[in-house]
mmCIF file of C-alpha atoms in Angstrom:
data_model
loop_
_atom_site.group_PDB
_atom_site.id
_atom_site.type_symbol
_atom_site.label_atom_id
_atom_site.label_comp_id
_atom_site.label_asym_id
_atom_site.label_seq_id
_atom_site.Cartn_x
_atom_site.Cartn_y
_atom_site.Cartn_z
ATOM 1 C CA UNK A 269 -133.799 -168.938 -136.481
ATOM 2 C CA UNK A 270 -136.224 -169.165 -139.552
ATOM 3 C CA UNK A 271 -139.879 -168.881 -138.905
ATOM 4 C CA UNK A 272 -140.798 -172.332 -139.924
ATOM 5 C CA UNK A 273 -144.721 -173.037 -140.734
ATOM 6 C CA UNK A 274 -144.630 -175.885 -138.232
ATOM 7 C CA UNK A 275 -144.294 -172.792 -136.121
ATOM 8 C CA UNK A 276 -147.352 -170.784 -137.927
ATOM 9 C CA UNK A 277 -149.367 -173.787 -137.085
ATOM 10 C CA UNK A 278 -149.029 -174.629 -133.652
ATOM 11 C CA UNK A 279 -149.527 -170.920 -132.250
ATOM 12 C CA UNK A 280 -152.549 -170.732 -134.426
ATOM 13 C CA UNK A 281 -154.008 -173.881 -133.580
ATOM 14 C CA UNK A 282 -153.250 -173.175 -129.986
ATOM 15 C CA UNK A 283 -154.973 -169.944 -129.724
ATOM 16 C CA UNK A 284 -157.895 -170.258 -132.295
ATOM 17 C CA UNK A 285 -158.287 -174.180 -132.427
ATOM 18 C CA UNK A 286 -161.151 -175.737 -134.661
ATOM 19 C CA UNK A 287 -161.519 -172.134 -136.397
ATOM 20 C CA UNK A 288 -158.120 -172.927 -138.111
ATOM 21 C CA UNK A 289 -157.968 -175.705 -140.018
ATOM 22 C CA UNK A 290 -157.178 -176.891 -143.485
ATOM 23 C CA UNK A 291 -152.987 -175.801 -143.036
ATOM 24 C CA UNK A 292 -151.143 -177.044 -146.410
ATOM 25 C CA UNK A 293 -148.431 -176.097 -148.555
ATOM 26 C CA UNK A 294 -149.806 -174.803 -152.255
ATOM 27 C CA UNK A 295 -146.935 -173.784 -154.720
ATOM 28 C CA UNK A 296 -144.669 -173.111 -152.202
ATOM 29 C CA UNK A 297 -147.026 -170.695 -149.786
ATOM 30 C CA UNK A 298 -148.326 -172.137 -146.883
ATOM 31 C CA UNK A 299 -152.091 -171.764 -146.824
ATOM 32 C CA UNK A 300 -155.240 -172.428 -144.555
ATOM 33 C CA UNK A 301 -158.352 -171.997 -143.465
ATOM 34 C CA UNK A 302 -159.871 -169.574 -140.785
ATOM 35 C CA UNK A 303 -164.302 -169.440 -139.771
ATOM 36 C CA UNK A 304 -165.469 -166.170 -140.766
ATOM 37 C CA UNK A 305 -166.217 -165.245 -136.991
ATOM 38 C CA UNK A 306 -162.806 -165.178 -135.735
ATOM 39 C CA UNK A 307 -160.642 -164.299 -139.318
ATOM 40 C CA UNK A 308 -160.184 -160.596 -138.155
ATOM 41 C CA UNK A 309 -158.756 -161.643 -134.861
ATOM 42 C CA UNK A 310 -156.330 -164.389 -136.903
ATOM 43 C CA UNK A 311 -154.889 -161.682 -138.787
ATOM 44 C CA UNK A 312 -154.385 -159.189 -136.192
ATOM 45 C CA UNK A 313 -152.698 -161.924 -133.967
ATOM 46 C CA UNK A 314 -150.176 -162.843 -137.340
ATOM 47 C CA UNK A 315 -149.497 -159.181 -137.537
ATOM 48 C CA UNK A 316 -148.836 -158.209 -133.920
ATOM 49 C CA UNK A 317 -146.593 -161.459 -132.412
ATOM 50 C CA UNK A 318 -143.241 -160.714 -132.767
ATOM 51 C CA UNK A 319 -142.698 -163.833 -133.488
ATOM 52 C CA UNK A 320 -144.679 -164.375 -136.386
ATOM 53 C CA UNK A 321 -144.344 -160.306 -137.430
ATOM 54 C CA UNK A 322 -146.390 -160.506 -141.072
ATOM 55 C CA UNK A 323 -146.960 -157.106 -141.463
ATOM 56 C CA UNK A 324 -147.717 -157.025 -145.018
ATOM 57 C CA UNK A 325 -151.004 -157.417 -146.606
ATOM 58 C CA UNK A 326 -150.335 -158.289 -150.273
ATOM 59 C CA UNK A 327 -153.676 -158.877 -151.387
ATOM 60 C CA UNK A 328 -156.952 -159.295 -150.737
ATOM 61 C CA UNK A 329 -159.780 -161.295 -153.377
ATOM 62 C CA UNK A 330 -162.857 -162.845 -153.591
ATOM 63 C CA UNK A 331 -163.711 -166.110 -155.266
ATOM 64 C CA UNK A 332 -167.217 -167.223 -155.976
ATOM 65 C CA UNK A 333 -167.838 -170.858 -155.869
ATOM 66 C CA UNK A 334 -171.521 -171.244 -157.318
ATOM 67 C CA UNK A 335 -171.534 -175.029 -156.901
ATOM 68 C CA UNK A 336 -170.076 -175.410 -153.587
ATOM 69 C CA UNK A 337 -172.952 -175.982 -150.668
ATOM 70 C CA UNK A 338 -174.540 -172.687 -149.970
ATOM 71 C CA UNK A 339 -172.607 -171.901 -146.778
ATOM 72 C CA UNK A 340 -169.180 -171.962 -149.107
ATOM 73 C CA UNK A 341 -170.169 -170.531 -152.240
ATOM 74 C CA UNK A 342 -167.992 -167.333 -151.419
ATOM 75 C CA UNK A 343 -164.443 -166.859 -150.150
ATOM 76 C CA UNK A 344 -162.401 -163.837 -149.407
ATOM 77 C CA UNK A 345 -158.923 -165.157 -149.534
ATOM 78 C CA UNK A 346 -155.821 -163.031 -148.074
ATOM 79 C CA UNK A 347 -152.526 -163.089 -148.610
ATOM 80 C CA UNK A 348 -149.937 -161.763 -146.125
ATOM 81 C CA UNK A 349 -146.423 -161.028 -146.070
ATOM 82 C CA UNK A 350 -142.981 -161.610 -143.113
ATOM 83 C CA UNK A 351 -140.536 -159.467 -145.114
ATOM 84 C CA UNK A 352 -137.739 -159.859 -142.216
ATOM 85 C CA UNK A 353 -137.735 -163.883 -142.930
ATOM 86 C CA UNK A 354 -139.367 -163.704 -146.389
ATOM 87 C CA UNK A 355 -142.524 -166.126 -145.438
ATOM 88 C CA UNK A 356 -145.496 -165.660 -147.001
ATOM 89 C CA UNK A 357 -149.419 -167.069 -146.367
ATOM 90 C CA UNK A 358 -152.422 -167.258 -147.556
ATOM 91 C CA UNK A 359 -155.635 -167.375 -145.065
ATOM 92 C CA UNK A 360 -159.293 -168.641 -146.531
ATOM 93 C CA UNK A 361 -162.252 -167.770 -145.291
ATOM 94 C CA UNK A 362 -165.773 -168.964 -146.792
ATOM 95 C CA UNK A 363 -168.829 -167.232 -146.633
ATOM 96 C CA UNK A 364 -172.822 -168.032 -147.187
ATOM 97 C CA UNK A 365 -174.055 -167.723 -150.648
ATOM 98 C CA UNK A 366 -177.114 -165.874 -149.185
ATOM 99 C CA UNK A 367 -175.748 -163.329 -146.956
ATOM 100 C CA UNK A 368 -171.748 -163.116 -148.340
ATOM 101 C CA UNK A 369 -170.211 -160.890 -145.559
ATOM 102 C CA UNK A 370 -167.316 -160.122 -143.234
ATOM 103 C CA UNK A 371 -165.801 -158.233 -140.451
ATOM 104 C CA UNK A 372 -163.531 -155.517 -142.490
ATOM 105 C CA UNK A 373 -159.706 -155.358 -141.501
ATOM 106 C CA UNK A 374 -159.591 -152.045 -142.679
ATOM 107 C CA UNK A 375 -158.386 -151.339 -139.175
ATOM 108 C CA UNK A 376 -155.171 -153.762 -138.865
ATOM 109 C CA UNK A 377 -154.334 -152.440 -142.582
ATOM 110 C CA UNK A 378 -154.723 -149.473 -144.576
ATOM 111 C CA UNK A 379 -154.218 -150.900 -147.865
ATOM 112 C CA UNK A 380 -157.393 -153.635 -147.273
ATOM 113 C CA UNK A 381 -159.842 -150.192 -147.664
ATOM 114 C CA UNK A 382 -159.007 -150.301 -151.139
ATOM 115 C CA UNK A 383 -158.845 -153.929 -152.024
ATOM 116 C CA UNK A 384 -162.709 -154.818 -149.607
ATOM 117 C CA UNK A 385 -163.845 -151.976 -152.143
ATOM 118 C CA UNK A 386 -162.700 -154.201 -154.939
ATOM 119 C CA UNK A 387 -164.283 -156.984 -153.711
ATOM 120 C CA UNK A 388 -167.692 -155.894 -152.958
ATOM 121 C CA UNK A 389 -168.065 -153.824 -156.561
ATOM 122 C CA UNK A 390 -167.334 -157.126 -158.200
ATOM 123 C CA UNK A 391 -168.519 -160.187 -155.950
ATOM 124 C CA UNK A 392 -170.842 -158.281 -153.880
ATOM 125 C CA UNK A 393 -169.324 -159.380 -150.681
ATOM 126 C CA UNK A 394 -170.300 -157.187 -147.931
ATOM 127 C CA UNK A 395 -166.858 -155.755 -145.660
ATOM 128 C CA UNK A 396 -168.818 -154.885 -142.152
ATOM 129 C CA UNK A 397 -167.216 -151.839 -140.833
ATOM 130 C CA UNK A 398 -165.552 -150.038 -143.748
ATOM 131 C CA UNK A 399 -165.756 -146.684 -143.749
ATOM 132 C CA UNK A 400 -166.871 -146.081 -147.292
ATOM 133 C CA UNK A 401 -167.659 -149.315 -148.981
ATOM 134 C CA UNK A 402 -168.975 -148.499 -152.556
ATOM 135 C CA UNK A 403 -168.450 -149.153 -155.850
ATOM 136 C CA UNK A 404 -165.154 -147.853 -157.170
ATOM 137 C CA UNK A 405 -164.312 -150.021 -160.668
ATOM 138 C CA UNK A 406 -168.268 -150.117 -162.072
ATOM 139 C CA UNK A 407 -171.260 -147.429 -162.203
ATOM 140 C CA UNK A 408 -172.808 -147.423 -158.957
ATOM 141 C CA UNK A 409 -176.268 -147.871 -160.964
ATOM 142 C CA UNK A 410 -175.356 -151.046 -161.566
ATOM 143 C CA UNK A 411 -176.806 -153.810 -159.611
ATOM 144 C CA UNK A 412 -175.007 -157.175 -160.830
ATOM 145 C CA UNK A 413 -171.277 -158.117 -159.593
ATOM 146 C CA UNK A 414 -169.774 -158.389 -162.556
ATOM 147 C CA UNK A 415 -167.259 -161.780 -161.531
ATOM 148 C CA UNK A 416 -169.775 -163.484 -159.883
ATOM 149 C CA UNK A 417 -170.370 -166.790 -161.808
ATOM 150 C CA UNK A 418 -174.328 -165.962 -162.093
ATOM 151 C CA UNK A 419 -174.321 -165.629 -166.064
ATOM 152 C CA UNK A 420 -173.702 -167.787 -169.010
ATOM 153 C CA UNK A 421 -169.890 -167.365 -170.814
ATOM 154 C CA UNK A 422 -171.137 -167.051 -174.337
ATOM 155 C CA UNK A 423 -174.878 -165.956 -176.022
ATOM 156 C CA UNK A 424 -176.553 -169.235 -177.074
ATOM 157 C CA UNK A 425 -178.141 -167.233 -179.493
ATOM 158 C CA UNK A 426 -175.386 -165.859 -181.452
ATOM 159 C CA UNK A 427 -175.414 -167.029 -185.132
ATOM 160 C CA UNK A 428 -172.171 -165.531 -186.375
ATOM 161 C CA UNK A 429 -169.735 -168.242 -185.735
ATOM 162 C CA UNK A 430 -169.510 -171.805 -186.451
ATOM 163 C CA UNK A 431 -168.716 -174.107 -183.331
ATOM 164 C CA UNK A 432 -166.855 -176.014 -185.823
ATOM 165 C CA UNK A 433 -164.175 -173.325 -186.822
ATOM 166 C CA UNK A 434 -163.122 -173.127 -183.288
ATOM 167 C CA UNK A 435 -162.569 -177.065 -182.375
ATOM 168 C CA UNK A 436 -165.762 -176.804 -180.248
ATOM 169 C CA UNK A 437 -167.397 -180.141 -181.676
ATOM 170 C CA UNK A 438 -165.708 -183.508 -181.944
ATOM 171 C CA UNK A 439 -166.263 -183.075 -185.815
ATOM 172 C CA UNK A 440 -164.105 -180.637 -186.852
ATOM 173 C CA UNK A 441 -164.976 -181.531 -190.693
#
């Protein structure tokens, strides 16, 4: 019998209640939410149950979110894999603006050592419990995260292009 995310939902909800919440379908992968404080035990328990058996970690990301509330302006979202009935999920978890940091799974999955590295060099998000979190993509001099959405897309200042070449005023003339 197919794992259905009916299924998904119900053991979750049982065992984890108000710290799941937020269960959808986006393009075609079943997605929800998990509280910060218990998102290491929700992926353990989606790895180890037979029955739900998602033993792949595909990824692992940030987000930032500048102009959500301070307690969601950062998310770590994680996407997991069933390859025996081909299901696949993705879990969100939001974190404070402030303080932006989480309980590494670096012990449920190898492959999340690289990919909490990834996210902390470029978001800044803070993986408690990895064995070597540093920089890995930037110079560890440097002292910004780089995708965070603290900086301006373009210099104001610039003076070698003309707005109006690029369709960037209602006045194209």
């Amino acid at each position: 019998m197919a794992l259905e995310t009916t299924t998904i939902q119900e053991k979750l909800t049982s065992k984890f209640g108000d710290k799941v919440l937020n269960f959808h379908m986006s393009r075609d992968i079943f997605s929800f939410e998990a509280t910060p404080d218990a998102i290491h035990e929700v992926i353990r328990t989606l790895k180890v149950e037979e029955d739900l058996n998602f033993h792949f970690l595909t990824d692992l990301c940030g987000v930032h979110y500048p102009e959500n509330e301070v307690s969601h302006q950062f998310a770590v979202v994680y996407h997991m894999h069933n390859w025996v009935e081909n299901v696949r999920l993705r879990i969100t978890t939001y974190l404070s603006g402030e303080n932006p940091e989480l309980n590494t799974i670096t012990d449920l999955f190898l492959t999340a050592n690289w990919m909490e590295r990834e996210t902390f060099d470029f978001y800044g998000i803070n993986f408690i419990g990895h064995p070597q979190l540093k920089r890995i993509l930037n110079m560890p001099e440097m002292v910004s995260h780089p995708l965070r959405k603290e900086f301006p897309m373009e210099d104001g200042g610039r003076t070698d292009k003309d707005d109006r070449f690029f369709g960037r005023t209602p006045n194209n003339g």
